[in-house]
mmCIF file with all atom_site columns, C-alpha atoms in Angstrom:
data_model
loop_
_atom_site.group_PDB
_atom_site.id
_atom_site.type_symbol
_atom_site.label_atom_id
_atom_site.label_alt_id
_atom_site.label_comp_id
_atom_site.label_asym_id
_atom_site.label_entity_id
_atom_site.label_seq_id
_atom_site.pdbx_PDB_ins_code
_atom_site.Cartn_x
_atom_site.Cartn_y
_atom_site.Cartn_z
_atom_site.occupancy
_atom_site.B_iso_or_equiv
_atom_site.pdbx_formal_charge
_atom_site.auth_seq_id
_atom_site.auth_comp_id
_atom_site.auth_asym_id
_atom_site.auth_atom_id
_atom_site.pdbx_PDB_model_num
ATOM 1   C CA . UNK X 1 1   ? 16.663  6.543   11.262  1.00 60.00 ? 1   UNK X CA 1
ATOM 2   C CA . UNK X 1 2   ? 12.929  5.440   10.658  1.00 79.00 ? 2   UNK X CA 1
ATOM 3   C CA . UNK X 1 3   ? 12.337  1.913   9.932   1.00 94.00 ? 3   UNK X CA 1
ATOM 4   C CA . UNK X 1 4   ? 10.293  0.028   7.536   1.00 97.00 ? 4   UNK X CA 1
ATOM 5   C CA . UNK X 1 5   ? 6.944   -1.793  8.357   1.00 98.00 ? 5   UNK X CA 1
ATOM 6   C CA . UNK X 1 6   ? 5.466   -4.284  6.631   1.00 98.00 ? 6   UNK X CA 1
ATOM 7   C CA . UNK X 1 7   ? 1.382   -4.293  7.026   1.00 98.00 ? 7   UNK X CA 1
ATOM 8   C CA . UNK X 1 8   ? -0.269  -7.388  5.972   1.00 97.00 ? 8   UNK X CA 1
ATOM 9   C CA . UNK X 1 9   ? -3.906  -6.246  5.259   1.00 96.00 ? 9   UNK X CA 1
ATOM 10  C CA . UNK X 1 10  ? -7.074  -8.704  5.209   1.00 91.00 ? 10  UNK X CA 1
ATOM 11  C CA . UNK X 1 11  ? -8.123  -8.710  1.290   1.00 92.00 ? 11  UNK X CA 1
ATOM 12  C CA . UNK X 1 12  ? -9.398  -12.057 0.361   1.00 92.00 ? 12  UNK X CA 1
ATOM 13  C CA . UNK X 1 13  ? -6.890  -11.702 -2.890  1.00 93.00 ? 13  UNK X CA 1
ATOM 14  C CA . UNK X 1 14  ? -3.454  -12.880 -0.832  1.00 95.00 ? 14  UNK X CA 1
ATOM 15  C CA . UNK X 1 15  ? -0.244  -11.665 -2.251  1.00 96.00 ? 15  UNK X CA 1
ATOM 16  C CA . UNK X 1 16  ? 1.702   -14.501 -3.451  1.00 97.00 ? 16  UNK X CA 1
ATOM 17  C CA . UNK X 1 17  ? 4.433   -16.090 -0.941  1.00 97.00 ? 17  UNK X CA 1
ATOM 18  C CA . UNK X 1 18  ? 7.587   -14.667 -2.891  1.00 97.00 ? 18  UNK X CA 1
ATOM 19  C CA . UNK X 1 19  ? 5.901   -11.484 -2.545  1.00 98.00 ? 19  UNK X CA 1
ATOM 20  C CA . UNK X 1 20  ? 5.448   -11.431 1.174   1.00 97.00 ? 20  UNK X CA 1
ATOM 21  C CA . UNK X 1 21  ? 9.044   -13.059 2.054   1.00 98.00 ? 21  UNK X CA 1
ATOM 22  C CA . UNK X 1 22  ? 10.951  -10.369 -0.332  1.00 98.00 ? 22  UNK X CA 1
ATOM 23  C CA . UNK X 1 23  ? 9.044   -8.105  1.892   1.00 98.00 ? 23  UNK X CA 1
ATOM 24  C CA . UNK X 1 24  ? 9.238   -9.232  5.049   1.00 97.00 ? 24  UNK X CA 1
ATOM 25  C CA . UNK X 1 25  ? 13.204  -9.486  4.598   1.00 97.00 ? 25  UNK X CA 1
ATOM 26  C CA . UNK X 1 26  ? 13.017  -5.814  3.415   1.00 97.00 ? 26  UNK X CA 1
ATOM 27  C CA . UNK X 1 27  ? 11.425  -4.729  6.091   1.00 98.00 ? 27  UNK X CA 1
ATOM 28  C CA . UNK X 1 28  ? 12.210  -4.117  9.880   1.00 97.00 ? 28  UNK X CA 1
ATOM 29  C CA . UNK X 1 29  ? 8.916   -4.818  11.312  1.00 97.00 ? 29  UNK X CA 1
ATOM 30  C CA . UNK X 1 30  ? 5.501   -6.793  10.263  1.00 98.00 ? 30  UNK X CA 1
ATOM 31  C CA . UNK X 1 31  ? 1.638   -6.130  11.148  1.00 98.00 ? 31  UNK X CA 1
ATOM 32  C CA . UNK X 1 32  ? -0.925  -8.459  10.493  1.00 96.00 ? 32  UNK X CA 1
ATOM 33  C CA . UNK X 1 33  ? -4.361  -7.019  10.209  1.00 95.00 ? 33  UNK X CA 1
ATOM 34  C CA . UNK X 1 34  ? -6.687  -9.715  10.917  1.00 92.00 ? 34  UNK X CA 1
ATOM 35  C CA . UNK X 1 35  ? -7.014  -11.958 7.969   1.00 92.00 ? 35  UNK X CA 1
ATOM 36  C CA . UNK X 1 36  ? -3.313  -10.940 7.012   1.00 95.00 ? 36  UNK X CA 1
ATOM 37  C CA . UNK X 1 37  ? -2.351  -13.387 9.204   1.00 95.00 ? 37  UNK X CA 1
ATOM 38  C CA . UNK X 1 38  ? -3.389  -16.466 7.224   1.00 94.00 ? 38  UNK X CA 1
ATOM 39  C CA . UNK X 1 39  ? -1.848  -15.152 4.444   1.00 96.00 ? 39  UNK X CA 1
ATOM 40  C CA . UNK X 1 40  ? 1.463   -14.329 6.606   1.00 97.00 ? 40  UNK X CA 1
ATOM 41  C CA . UNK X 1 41  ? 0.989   -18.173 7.648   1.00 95.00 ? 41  UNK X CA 1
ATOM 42  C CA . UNK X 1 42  ? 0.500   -19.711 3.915   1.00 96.00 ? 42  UNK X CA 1
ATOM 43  C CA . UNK X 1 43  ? 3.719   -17.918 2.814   1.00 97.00 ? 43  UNK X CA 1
ATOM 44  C CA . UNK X 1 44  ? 5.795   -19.402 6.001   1.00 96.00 ? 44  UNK X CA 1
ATOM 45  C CA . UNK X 1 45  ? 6.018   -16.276 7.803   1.00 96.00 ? 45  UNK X CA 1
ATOM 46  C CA . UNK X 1 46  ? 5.282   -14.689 10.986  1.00 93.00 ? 46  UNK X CA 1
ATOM 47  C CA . UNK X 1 47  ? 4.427   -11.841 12.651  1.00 95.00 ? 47  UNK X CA 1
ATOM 48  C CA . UNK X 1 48  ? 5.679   -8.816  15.419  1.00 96.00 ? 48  UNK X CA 1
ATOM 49  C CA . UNK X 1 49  ? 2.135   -7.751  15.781  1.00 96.00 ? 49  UNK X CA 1
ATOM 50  C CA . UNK X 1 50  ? -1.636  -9.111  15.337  1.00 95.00 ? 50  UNK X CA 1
ATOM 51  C CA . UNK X 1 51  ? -4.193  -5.906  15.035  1.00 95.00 ? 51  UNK X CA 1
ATOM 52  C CA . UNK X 1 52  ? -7.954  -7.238  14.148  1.00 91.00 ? 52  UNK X CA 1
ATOM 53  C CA . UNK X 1 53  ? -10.909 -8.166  15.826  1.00 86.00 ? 53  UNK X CA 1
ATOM 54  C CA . UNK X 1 54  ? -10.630 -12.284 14.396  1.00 82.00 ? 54  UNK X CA 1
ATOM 55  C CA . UNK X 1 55  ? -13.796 -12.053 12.600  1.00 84.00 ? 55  UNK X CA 1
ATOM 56  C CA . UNK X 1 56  ? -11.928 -13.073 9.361   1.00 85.00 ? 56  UNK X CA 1
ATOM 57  C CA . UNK X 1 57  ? -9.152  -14.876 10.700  1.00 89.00 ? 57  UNK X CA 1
ATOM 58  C CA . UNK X 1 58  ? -9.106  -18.742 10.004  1.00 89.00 ? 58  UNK X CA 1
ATOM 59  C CA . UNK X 1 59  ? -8.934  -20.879 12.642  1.00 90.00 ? 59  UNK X CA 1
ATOM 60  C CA . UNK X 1 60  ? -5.484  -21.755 12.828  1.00 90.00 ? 60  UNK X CA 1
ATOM 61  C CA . UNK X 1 61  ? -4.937  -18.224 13.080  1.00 86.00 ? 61  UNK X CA 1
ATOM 62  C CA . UNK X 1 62  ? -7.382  -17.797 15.994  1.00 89.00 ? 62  UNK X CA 1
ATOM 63  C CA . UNK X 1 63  ? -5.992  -20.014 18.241  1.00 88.00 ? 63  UNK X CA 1
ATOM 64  C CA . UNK X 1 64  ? -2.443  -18.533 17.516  1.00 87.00 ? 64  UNK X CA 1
ATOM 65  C CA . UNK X 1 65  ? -3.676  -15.037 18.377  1.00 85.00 ? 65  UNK X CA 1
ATOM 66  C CA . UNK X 1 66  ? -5.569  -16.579 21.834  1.00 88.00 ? 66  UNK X CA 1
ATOM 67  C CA . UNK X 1 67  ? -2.231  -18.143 22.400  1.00 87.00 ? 67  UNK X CA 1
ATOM 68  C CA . UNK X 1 68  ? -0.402  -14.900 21.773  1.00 79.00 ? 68  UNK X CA 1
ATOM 69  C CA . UNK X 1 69  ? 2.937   -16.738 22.336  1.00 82.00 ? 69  UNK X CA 1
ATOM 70  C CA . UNK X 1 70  ? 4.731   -15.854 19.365  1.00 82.00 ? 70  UNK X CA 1
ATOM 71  C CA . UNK X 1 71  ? 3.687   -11.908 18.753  1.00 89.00 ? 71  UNK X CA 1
ATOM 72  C CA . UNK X 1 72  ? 2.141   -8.691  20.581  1.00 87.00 ? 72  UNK X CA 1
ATOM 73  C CA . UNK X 1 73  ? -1.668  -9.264  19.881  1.00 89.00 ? 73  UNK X CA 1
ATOM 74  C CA . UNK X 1 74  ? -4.513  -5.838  20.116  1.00 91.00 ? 74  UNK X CA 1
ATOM 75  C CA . UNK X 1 75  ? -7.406  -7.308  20.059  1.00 85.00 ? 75  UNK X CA 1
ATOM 76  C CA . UNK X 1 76  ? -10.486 -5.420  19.481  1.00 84.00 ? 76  UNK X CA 1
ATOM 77  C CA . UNK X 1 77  ? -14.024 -6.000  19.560  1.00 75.00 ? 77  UNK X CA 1
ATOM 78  C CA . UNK X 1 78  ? -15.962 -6.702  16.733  1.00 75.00 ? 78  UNK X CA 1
ATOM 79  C CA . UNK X 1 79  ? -18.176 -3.725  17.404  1.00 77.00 ? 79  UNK X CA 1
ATOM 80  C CA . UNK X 1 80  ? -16.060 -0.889  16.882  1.00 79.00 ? 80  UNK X CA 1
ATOM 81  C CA . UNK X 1 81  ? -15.974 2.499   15.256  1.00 74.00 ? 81  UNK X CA 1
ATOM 82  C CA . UNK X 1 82  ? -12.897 2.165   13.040  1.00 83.00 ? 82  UNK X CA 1
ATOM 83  C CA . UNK X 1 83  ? -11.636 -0.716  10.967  1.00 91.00 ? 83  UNK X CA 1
ATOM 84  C CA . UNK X 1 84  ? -8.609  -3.191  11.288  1.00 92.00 ? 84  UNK X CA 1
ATOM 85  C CA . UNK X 1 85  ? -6.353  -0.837  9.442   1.00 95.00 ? 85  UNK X CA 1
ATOM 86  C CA . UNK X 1 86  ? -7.514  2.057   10.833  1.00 95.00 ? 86  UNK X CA 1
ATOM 87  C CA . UNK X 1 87  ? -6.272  0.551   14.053  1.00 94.00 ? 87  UNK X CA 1
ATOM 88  C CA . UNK X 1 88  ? -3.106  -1.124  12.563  1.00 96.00 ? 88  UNK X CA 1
ATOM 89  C CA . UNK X 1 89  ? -1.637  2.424   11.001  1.00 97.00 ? 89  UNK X CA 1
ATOM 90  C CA . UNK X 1 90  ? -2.493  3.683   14.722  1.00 96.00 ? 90  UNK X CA 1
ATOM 91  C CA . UNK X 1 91  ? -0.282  1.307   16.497  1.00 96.00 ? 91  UNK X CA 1
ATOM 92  C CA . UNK X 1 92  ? 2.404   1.873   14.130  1.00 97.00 ? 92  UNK X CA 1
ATOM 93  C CA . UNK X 1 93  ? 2.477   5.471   14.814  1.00 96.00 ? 93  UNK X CA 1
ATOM 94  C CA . UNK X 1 94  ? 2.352   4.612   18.581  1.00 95.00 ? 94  UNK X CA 1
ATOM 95  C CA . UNK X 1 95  ? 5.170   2.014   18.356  1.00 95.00 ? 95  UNK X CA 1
ATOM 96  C CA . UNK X 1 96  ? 7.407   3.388   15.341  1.00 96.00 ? 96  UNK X CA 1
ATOM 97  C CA . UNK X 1 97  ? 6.842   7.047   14.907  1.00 95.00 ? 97  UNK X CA 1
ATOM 98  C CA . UNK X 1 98  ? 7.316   7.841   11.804  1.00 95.00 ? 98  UNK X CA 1
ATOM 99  C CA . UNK X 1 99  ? 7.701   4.745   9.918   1.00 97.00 ? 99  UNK X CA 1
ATOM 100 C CA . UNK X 1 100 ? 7.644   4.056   6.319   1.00 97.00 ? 100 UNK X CA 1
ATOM 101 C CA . UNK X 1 101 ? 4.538   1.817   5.701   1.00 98.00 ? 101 UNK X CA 1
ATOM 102 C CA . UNK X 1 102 ? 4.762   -0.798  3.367   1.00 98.00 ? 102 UNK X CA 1
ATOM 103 C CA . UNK X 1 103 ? 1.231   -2.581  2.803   1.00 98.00 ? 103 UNK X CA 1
ATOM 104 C CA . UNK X 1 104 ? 0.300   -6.188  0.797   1.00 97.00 ? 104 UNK X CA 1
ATOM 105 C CA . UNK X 1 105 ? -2.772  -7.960  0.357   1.00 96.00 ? 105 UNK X CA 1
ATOM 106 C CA . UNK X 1 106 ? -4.297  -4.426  0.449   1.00 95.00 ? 106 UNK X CA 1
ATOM 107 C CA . UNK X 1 107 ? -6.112  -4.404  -3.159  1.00 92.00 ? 107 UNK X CA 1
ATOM 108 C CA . UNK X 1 108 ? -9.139  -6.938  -4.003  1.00 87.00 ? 108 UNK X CA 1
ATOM 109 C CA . UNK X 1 109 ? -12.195 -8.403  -2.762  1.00 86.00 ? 109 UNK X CA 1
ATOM 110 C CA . UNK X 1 110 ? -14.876 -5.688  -1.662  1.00 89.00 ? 110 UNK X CA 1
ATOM 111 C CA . UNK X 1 111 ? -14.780 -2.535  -3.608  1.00 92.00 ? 111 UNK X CA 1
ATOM 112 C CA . UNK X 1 112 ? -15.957 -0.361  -0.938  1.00 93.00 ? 112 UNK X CA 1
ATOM 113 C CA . UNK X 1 113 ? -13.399 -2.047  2.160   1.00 90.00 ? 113 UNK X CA 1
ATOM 114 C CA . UNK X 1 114 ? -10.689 -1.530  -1.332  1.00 91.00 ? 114 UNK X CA 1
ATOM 115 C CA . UNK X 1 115 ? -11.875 2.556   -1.133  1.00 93.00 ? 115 UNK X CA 1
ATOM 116 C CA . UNK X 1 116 ? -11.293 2.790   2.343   1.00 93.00 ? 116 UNK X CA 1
ATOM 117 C CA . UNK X 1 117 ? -8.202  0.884   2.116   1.00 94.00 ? 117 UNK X CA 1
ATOM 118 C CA . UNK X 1 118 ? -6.793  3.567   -0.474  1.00 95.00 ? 118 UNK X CA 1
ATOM 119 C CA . UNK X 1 119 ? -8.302  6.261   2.005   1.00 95.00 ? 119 UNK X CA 1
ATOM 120 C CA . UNK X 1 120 ? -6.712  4.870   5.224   1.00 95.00 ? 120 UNK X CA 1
ATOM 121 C CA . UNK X 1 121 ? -3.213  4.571   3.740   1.00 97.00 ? 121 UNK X CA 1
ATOM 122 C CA . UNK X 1 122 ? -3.399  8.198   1.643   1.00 96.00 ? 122 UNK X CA 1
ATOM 123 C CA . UNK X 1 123 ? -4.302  9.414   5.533   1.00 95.00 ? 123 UNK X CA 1
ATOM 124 C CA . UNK X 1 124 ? -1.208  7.895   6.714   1.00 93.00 ? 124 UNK X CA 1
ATOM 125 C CA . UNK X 1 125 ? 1.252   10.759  6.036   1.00 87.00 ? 125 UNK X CA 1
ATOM 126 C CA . UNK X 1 126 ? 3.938   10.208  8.507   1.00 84.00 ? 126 UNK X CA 1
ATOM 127 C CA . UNK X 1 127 ? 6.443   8.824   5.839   1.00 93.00 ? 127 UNK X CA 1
ATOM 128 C CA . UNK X 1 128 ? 6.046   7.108   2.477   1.00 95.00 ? 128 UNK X CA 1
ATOM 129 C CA . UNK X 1 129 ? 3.613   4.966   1.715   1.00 97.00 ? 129 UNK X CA 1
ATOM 130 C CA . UNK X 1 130 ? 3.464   1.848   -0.775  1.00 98.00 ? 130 UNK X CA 1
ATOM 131 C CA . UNK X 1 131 ? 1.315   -0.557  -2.115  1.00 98.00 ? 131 UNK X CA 1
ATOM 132 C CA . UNK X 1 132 ? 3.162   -3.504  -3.652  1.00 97.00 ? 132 UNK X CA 1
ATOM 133 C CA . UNK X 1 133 ? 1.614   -6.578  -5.033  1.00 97.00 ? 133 UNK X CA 1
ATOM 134 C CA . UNK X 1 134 ? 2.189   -8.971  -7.484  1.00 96.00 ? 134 UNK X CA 1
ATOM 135 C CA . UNK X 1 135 ? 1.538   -7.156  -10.394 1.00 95.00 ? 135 UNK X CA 1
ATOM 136 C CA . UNK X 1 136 ? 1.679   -3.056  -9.719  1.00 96.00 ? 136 UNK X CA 1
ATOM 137 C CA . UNK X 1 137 ? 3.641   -1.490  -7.525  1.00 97.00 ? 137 UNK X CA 1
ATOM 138 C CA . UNK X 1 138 ? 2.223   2.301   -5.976  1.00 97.00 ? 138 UNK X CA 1
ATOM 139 C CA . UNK X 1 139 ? 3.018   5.092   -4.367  1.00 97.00 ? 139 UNK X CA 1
ATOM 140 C CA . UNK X 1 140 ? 1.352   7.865   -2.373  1.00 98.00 ? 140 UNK X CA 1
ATOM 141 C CA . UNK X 1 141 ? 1.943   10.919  -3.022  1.00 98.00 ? 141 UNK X CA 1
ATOM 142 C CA . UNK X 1 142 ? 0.981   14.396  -1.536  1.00 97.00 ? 142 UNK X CA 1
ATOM 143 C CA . UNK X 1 143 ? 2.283   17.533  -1.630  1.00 96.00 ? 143 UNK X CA 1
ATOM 144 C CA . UNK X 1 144 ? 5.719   18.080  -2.665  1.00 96.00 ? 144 UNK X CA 1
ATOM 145 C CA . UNK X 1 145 ? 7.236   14.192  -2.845  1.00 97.00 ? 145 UNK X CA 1
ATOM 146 C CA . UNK X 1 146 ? 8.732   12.928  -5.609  1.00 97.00 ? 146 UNK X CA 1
ATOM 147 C CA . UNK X 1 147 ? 9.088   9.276   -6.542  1.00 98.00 ? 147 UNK X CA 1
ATOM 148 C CA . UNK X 1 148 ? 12.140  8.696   -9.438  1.00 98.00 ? 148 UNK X CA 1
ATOM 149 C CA . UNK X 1 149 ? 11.466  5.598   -11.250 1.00 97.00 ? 149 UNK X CA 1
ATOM 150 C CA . UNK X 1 150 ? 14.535  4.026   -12.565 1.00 96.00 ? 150 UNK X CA 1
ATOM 151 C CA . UNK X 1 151 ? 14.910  0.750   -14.318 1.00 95.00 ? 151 UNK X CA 1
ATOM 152 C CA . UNK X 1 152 ? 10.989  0.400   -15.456 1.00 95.00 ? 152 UNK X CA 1
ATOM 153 C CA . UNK X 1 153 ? 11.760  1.349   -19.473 1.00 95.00 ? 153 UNK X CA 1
ATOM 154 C CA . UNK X 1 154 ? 8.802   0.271   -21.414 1.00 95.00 ? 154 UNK X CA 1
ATOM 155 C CA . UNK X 1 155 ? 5.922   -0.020  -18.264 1.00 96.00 ? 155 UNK X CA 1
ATOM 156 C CA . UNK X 1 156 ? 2.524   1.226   -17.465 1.00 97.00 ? 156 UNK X CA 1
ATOM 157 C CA . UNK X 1 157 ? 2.842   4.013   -15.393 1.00 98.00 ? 157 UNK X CA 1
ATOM 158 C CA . UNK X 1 158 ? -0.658  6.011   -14.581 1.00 98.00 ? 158 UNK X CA 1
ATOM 159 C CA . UNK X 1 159 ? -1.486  8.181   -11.845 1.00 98.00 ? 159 UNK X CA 1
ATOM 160 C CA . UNK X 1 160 ? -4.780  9.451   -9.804  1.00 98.00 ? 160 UNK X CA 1
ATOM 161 C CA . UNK X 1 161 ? -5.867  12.734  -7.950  1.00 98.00 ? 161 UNK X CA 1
ATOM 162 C CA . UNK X 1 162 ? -7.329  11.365  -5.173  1.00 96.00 ? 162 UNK X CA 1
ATOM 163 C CA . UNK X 1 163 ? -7.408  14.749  -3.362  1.00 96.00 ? 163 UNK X CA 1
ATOM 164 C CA . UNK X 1 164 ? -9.145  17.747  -5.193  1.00 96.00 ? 164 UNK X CA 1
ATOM 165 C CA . UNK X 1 165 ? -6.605  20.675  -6.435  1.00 97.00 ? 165 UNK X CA 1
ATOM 166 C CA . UNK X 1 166 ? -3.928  18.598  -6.960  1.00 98.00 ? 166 UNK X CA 1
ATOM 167 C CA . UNK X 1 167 ? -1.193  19.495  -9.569  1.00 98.00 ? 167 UNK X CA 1
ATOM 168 C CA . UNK X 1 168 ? 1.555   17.173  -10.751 1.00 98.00 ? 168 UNK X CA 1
ATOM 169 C CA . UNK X 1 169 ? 4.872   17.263  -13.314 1.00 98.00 ? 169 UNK X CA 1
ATOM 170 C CA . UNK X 1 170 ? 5.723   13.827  -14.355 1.00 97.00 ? 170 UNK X CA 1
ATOM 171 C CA . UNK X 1 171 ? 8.740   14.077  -16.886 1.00 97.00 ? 171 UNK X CA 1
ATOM 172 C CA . UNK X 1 172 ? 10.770  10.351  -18.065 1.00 98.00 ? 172 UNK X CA 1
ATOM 173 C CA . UNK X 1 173 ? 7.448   9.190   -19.789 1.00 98.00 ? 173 UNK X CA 1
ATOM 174 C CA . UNK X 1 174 ? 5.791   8.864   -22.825 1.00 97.00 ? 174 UNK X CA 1
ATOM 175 C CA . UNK X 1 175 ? 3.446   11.982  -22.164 1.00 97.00 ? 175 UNK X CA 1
ATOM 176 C CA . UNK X 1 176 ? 4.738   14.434  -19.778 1.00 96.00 ? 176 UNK X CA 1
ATOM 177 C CA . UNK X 1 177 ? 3.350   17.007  -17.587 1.00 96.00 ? 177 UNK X CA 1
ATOM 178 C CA . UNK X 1 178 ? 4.762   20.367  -16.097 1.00 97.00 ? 178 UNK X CA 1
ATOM 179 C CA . UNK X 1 179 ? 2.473   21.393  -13.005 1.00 97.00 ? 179 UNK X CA 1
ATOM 180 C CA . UNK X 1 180 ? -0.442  20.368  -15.086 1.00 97.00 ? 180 UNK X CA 1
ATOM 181 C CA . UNK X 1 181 ? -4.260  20.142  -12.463 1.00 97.00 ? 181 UNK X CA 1
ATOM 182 C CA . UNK X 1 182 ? -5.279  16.610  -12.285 1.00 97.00 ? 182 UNK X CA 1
ATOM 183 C CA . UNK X 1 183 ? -8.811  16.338  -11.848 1.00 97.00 ? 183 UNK X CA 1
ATOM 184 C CA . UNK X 1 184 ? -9.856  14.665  -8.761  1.00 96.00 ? 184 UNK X CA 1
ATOM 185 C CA . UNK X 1 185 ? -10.278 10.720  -10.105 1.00 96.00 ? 185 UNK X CA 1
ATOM 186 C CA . UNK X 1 186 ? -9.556  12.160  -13.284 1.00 96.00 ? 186 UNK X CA 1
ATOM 187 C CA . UNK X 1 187 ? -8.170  9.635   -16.101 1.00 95.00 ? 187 UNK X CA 1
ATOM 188 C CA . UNK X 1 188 ? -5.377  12.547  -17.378 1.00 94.00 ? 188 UNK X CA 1
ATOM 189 C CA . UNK X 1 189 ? -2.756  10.036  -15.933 1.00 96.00 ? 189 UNK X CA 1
ATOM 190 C CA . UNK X 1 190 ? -3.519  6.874   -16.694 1.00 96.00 ? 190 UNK X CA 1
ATOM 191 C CA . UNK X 1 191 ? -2.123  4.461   -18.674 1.00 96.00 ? 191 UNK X CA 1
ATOM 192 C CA . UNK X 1 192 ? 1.291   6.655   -19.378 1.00 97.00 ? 192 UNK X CA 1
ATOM 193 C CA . UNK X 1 193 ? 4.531   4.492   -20.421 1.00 97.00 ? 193 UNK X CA 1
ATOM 194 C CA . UNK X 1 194 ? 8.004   4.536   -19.050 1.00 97.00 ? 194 UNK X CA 1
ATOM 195 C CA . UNK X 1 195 ? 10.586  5.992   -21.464 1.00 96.00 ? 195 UNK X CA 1
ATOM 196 C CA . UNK X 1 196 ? 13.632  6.449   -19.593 1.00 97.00 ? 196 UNK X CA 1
ATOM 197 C CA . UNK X 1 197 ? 14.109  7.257   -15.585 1.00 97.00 ? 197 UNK X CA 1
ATOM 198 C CA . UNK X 1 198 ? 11.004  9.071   -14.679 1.00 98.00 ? 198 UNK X CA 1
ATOM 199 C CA . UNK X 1 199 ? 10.675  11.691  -12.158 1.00 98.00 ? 199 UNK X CA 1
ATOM 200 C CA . UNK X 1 200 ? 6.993   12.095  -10.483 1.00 98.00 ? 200 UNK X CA 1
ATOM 201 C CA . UNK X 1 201 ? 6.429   15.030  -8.365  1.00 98.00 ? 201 UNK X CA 1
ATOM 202 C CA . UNK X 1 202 ? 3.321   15.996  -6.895  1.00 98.00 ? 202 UNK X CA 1
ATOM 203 C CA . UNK X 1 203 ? 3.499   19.964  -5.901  1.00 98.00 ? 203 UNK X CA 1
ATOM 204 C CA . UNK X 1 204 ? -0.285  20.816  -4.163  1.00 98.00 ? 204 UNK X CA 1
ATOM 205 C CA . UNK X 1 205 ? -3.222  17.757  -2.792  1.00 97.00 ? 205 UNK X CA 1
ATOM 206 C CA . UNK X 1 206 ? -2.620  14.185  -3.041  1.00 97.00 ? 206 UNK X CA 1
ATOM 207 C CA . UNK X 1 207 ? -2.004  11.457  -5.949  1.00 98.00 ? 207 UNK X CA 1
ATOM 208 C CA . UNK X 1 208 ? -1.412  7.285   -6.075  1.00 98.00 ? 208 UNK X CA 1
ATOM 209 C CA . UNK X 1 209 ? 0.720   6.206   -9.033  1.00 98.00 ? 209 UNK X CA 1
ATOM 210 C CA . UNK X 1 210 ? 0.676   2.610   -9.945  1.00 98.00 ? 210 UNK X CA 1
ATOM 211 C CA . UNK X 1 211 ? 4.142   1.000   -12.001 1.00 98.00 ? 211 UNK X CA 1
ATOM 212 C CA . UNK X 1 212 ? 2.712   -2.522  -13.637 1.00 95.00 ? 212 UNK X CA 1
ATOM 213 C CA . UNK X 1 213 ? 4.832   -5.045  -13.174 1.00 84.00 ? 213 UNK X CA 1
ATOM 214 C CA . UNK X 1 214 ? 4.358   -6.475  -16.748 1.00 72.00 ? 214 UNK X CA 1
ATOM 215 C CA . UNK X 1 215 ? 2.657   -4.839  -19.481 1.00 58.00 ? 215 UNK X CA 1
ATOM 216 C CA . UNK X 1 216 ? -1.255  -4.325  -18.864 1.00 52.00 ? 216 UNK X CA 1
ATOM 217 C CA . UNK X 1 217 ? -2.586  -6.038  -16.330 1.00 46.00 ? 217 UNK X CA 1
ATOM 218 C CA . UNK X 1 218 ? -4.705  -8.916  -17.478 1.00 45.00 ? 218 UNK X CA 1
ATOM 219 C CA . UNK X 1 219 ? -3.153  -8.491  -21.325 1.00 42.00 ? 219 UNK X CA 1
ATOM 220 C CA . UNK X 1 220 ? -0.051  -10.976 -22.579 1.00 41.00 ? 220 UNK X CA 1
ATOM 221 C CA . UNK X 1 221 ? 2.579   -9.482  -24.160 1.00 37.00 ? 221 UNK X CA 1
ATOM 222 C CA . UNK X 1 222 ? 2.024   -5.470  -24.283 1.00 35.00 ? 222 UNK X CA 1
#
C-alpha cells in the first residue's frame, strides 16, 4: 500500500503549528524543503528528510542539517538547475514510489516561486496530490480523478484549468457542470458553493480545486 508524505515547503507564510502536527500524525513520512524546516521546528516537530541547499534556512536549522544527527540530509549546492522542490518530489519518488504527496507552507510569499510551486506539484502525478493550509484545502486533478467532497455544506469551492483542453463535471454544488471545457486559468469555476456531497471529476488535462475552510477568505461571516 503507498504511504503518505508530508512535504514541508519553504514559503515565508508558515502554516500554523496545529496545522503541521494534524499532518505530520496523518502522515507516514515528512520532507523538509529548506526553509520548511524552521517552520517544522516552530511547530515542535521534526523531520525524516532535509532536501535544500540552506540558503533560507535559519540558523538553528543550519547547524541541525550540518549535524545531520536526527534525519537523512541531500544537500545541494546553491547553484543548481532545479529548485528545492523540484529536488524534494524527486527523492520521494526515489525513496517511496508512488506516494501520495501532501504539501504545507506551499502558498505565499513570491508570486513567481508560488507559480512554480503549483507547477512542480501539478507535475507530480504519481498519486494524489494536496495542498492544505490553514484556510483552503486543494486538490490536483488530471485526467480522470475524482475528488467527493463530503461534509463541506455551505463552502467556497472553485476550480482552475491549469492545463489547456481540460473538461470537468462538478455536480453537489451550487452551479454544476457536465463535461463542460474550462478555459485554461479561466474563472468558469471559481467561487462555486457546496450544496450537498459534491463529486469533482476531471475527464481530459489538468485542474486545482480549492475547498475554503471558512467562508471567503479574508471576509467574516459569508
Amino acid at each position: 500500500m503507498a504511504c503518505k508524505v508530508l512535504v514541508v515547503c519553504g514559503s515565508p507564510v508558515v502554516a500554523s503549528a496545529d496545522l503541521m502536527r494534524r499532518l505530520a500524525v496523518e502522515c507516514d513520512h515528512v520532507v523538509a524543503v529548506d526553509r520548511g524546516l524552521d517552520a517544522l521546528l516552530g511547530a515542535g516537530l521534526g523531520c525524516d528528510v532535509y532536501v535544500g541547499d540552506a540558503d533560507t534556512v535559519s540558523d538553528t536549522g543550519r547547524t541541525l542539517v550540518d549535524a545531520a544527527e536526527a534525519f537523512e540530509v541531500e544537500r545541494h549546492d546553491p547553484y543548481k538547475d532545479y529548485t528545492d522542490l523540484a529536488l524534494a518530489l524527486d527523492s520521494v519518488r526515489r525513496r517511496w514510489p508512488g506516494a501520495e504527496v501532501v504539501a504545507t507552507c506551499a502558498t505565499g510569499g513570491r508570486p513567481d516561486m508560488a507559480l512554480s510551486v503549483l507547477g512542480l506539484l501539478a507535475g507530480y502525478a504519481d498519486a494524489p496530490v494536496w495542498i492544505e493550509e490553514d484556510e483552503v484545502t486543494a486538490r490536483f486533478l488530471h485526467q480522470d480523478e475524482t475528488w467527493t467532497i463530503e461534509g463541506a455544506e455551505g463552502k467556497t469551492f472553485s476550480i482552475i484549468a491549469i492545463a489547456p483542453n481540460t473538461e470537468i463535471s462538478e455536480h453537489g454544488l451550487e452551479w454544476e457542470l457536465d463535461h463542460s471545457p474550462l478555459g485554461l486559468l479561466a474563472d468558469t469555476g471559481i467561487s462555486n458553493i457546496v450544496r450537498s456531497t459534491a463529486k469533482i471529476e476531471v475527464h481530459s488535462g489538468t485542474a486545482i480545486a480549492y475547498l475554503l475552510r471558512e467562508g471567503f477568505i479574508g471576509t467574516e461571516g459569508e
